[in-house]
Short mmCIF file of C-alpha atoms in Angstrom, two decimals:
data_model
loop_
_atom_site.label_atom_id
_atom_site.label_comp_id
_atom_site.label_asym_id
_atom_site.label_seq_id
_atom_site.Cartn_x
_atom_site.Cartn_y
_atom_site.Cartn_z
CA LEU A 1 -5.98 84.10 63.98
CA LYS A 2 -5.54 87.83 64.51
CA ALA A 3 -8.09 88.57 61.76
CA ALA A 4 -10.59 86.06 63.19
CA HIS A 5 -9.99 87.52 66.63
CA ALA A 6 -10.65 91.08 65.47
CA GLN A 7 -13.45 90.45 62.98
CA ALA A 8 -15.36 87.48 64.42
CA GLY A 9 -14.57 87.77 68.12
CA VAL A 10 -12.77 84.42 68.21
CA ARG A 11 -11.44 83.64 71.67
CA ARG A 12 -11.06 79.83 71.58
CA TYR A 13 -8.42 77.88 69.69
CA ILE A 14 -9.27 74.22 69.15
CA GLY A 15 -6.82 71.66 67.86
CA GLU A 16 -5.42 68.14 67.87
CA PHE A 17 -4.65 68.11 71.56
CA ASP A 18 -6.49 66.80 74.61
CA ALA A 19 -7.74 68.69 77.66
CA ALA A 20 -4.54 68.15 79.65
CA GLN A 21 -2.40 69.41 76.77
CA ALA A 22 -4.68 72.42 76.36
CA ALA A 23 -4.19 73.14 80.07
CA ALA A 24 -0.41 73.10 79.51
CA PHE A 25 -0.79 75.57 76.65
CA ASN A 26 -3.06 77.79 78.75
CA GLN A 27 -0.47 77.75 81.52
CA ALA A 28 1.97 79.18 78.99
CA LEU A 29 -0.63 81.78 77.98
CA ASP A 30 -1.01 82.82 81.60
CA THR A 31 2.65 82.89 82.59
CA GLY A 32 4.66 83.23 79.39
CA ALA A 33 6.75 80.21 80.47
CA THR A 34 6.84 77.44 77.87
CA ALA A 35 8.15 74.47 79.88
CA ASP A 36 4.74 72.75 79.93
CA LEU A 37 4.21 73.42 76.22
CA ASP A 38 7.66 72.01 75.48
CA ALA A 39 6.81 68.88 77.46
CA VAL A 40 3.73 68.30 75.29
CA PHE A 41 5.82 68.65 72.14
CA ALA A 42 8.36 66.19 73.55
CA SER A 43 5.55 63.70 74.14
CA TRP A 44 4.31 64.18 70.58
CA ARG A 45 7.81 63.68 69.17
CA ARG A 46 8.19 60.42 71.09
CA ARG A 47 4.98 59.22 69.43
CA GLY A 48 6.05 60.45 65.99
CA LEU A 49 3.04 62.74 65.55
CA GLN A 50 3.19 65.01 62.51
CA TRP A 51 2.13 68.14 64.39
CA ALA A 52 5.18 67.91 66.69
CA ASN A 53 7.07 70.17 64.31
CA ALA A 54 9.03 73.38 64.69
CA ASP A 55 6.57 75.45 62.64
CA PHE A 56 3.65 74.60 64.92
CA HIS A 57 5.79 75.25 68.00
CA ARG A 58 6.74 78.68 66.64
CA LYS A 59 3.07 79.40 65.86
CA LEU A 60 2.02 78.60 69.42
CA THR A 61 4.83 80.58 71.03
CA ALA A 62 3.92 83.55 68.80
CA ILE A 63 0.28 83.25 69.92
CA ILE A 64 1.40 83.14 73.55
CA ALA A 65 3.49 86.31 73.14
CA TRP A 66 0.71 88.16 71.27
CA ASN A 67 -1.97 87.00 73.69
CA ARG A 68 -0.16 88.53 76.64
CA THR A 69 -0.44 91.96 74.99
CA LEU A 70 -4.25 91.77 74.91
CA PRO A 71 -6.72 92.96 77.55
CA ALA A 72 -7.85 90.08 79.76
CA ALA A 73 -11.34 89.95 78.24
CA GLN A 74 -9.93 89.56 74.74
CA ARG A 75 -7.40 86.83 75.38
CA ILE A 76 -7.32 83.49 73.59
CA ARG A 77 -7.76 80.17 75.40
CA PHE A 78 -6.83 76.75 74.07
CA ILE A 79 -9.55 74.10 74.12
CA GLY A 80 -8.56 70.44 73.82
CA VAL A 81 -11.03 68.53 71.63
CA ASP A 82 -8.95 65.48 70.71
CA GLU A 83 -9.06 62.08 72.40
CA VAL A 84 -6.68 61.42 75.30
CA GLN A 85 -3.21 61.27 73.79
CA ASP A 86 -0.99 60.58 76.80
CA GLN A 87 -2.82 58.70 79.54
CA PRO A 88 -0.22 59.04 82.33
CA ALA A 89 0.11 62.79 81.73
CA TYR A 90 -3.66 63.16 81.52
CA CYS A 91 -4.05 61.30 84.80
CA ARG A 92 -1.40 63.40 86.56
CA TRP A 93 -3.23 66.55 85.46
CA LEU A 94 -6.80 65.43 86.14
CA ALA A 95 -6.49 63.29 89.26
CA PRO A 96 -5.83 66.13 91.74
CA GLN A 97 -8.95 67.89 90.46
CA LEU A 98 -11.03 64.76 91.00
CA ALA A 99 -9.51 63.66 94.29
CA ALA A 100 -12.95 63.39 95.91
CA LEU A 101 -14.17 60.82 93.37
CA PRO A 102 -13.87 57.22 94.66
CA ALA A 103 -12.40 56.03 91.35
CA LEU A 104 -9.36 58.23 91.85
CA GLN A 105 -8.78 58.15 95.60
CA ALA A 106 -6.32 55.24 95.70
CA GLN A 107 -2.93 56.10 94.17
CA PRO A 108 -4.56 58.34 91.55
CA GLN A 109 -1.31 59.26 89.84
CA ASP A 110 0.04 55.71 89.49
CA PRO A 111 0.32 55.18 85.70
CA ALA A 112 -0.49 51.48 86.14
CA ARG A 113 -3.90 52.44 87.54
CA CYS A 114 -4.50 55.41 85.29
CA ALA A 115 -6.53 53.79 82.52
CA ASP A 116 -8.91 52.03 84.94
CA ALA A 117 -9.27 55.13 87.10
CA LEU A 118 -10.02 57.37 84.16
CA ALA A 119 -12.50 54.87 82.74
CA GLN A 120 -14.36 54.82 86.06
CA ALA A 121 -14.22 58.62 86.29
CA GLY A 122 -15.73 58.83 82.82
CA GLN A 123 -18.79 57.00 84.12
CA THR A 124 -19.23 59.35 87.06
CA PRO A 125 -21.56 62.35 86.75
CA ALA A 126 -19.52 65.51 87.17
CA PRO A 127 -20.25 67.09 90.57
CA ASP A 128 -21.31 70.72 90.39
CA ALA A 129 -18.41 71.69 92.65
CA LEU A 130 -15.79 70.62 90.12
CA ALA A 131 -13.88 73.27 88.21
CA PRO A 132 -15.06 73.79 84.60
CA THR A 133 -11.85 72.25 83.24
CA ALA A 134 -12.45 69.06 85.24
CA ARG A 135 -16.10 68.88 84.21
CA GLU A 136 -15.08 69.26 80.57
CA ALA A 137 -12.43 66.56 80.97
CA LEU A 138 -15.02 64.18 82.42
CA ALA A 139 -17.37 64.94 79.53
CA ALA A 140 -14.58 64.11 77.07
CA LEU A 141 -13.90 60.83 78.89
CA ALA A 142 -17.58 59.97 78.68
CA VAL A 143 -17.42 60.49 74.90
CA GLU A 144 -14.52 58.06 74.70
CA ARG A 145 -16.70 55.37 76.28
CA THR A 146 -19.33 55.75 73.55
CA THR A 147 -17.12 55.41 70.45
CA SER A 148 -13.63 54.35 69.43
CA ASP A 149 -13.77 56.52 66.29
CA ARG A 150 -11.36 59.44 66.75
CA GLU A 151 -13.19 61.67 64.25
CA ALA A 152 -16.48 61.08 66.06
CA ARG A 153 -14.83 61.85 69.40
CA ILE A 154 -13.39 65.13 68.13
CA ALA A 155 -16.72 66.11 66.59
CA ALA A 156 -18.60 65.35 69.81
CA ASN A 157 -16.17 67.49 71.82
CA ILE A 158 -16.48 70.39 69.37
CA ALA A 159 -20.26 70.11 69.36
CA ARG A 160 -20.32 70.26 73.15
CA GLN A 161 -18.20 73.42 73.08
CA LEU A 162 -20.62 75.06 70.66
CA ARG A 163 -23.64 74.07 72.75
CA HIS A 164 -22.05 75.86 75.71
CA ASP A 165 -20.92 78.88 73.69
CA ALA A 166 -22.04 79.40 70.08
CA ARG A 167 -19.35 81.93 69.25
CA PRO A 168 -16.93 80.92 66.46
CA LEU A 169 -13.99 78.64 67.13
CA TYR A 170 -10.59 78.80 65.46
CA GLY A 171 -8.55 75.83 64.38
CA LEU A 172 -6.15 74.65 61.70
CA TRP A 173 -7.17 71.18 60.54
CA GLY A 174 -5.91 68.88 57.81
CA LEU A 175 -8.02 68.07 54.76
CA ALA A 176 -8.86 64.58 56.02
CA HIS A 177 -10.70 66.16 58.98
CA VAL A 178 -12.69 68.77 57.07
CA VAL A 179 -13.99 66.93 54.00
CA LYS A 180 -17.78 66.74 54.19
CA ALA A 181 -17.99 63.30 52.59
CA PRO A 182 -16.79 59.82 53.59
CA VAL A 183 -13.08 59.18 52.95
CA ASN A 184 -11.86 55.58 52.56
CA ASN A 185 -14.91 54.26 54.42
CA SER A 186 -14.36 56.66 57.31
CA THR A 187 -16.43 59.68 58.35
CA PRO A 188 -14.42 62.92 58.77
CA MET A 189 -14.96 65.24 61.70
CA ALA A 190 -16.72 67.87 59.56
CA LEU A 191 -19.24 65.34 58.26
CA HIS A 192 -19.99 64.18 61.80
CA LEU A 193 -20.66 67.81 62.73
CA ALA A 194 -22.82 68.45 59.67
CA ARG A 195 -24.92 65.39 60.51
CA GLN A 196 -25.55 66.92 63.94
CA GLY A 197 -26.92 70.03 62.26
CA ILE A 198 -23.87 72.16 62.99
CA ASN A 199 -22.99 74.71 60.36
CA VAL A 200 -19.31 73.93 59.94
CA ARG A 201 -18.72 77.28 58.28
CA SER A 202 -19.14 78.76 61.77
CA LEU A 203 -15.83 77.14 62.68
CA ALA A 204 -13.04 79.38 61.48
CA LEU A 205 -10.94 77.74 58.76
CA LEU A 206 -13.04 74.57 58.79
#
């Protein structure tokens, strides 16, 4: 990451986390406190996800410490490009930002209503007044309404990032995501991107 940062101007780290989880990581980047990051890892461990491991946690905490030594204009930000992984947590994070939307006005943080509220929010055009993080979260929800294929969802979210800012992205991805050919009748993320005309070599380590 340090080499990509210095040589290619990388400022965005994408990975297998959603927008709410990226916000938790960015909170740690801003403050140095890791409570929110630790909560994401706890959620991952409860679900038995392979990336909820000590090595990845150490990598992120090292990035957080290094990032705080950089000038503000050179600092890294985490960008969540995965599908929603923890609906109640996602709702708790997003609902206050969307309080003006009718779909989220009634008990917006009630987990029992979260899925329906988020589905309705995903159909709602993002008002210009919303913060960029909320607009991006709504765009990701809209993607989830168009396909149930996780690889296609990730690819669509990456493609949207590159349309907004063509500078290189950084991410560590497993082989199953980056193969540019069908695997066991499924289409990997990299192949989805290639079919959209995106030069996947522009994504660091992809």
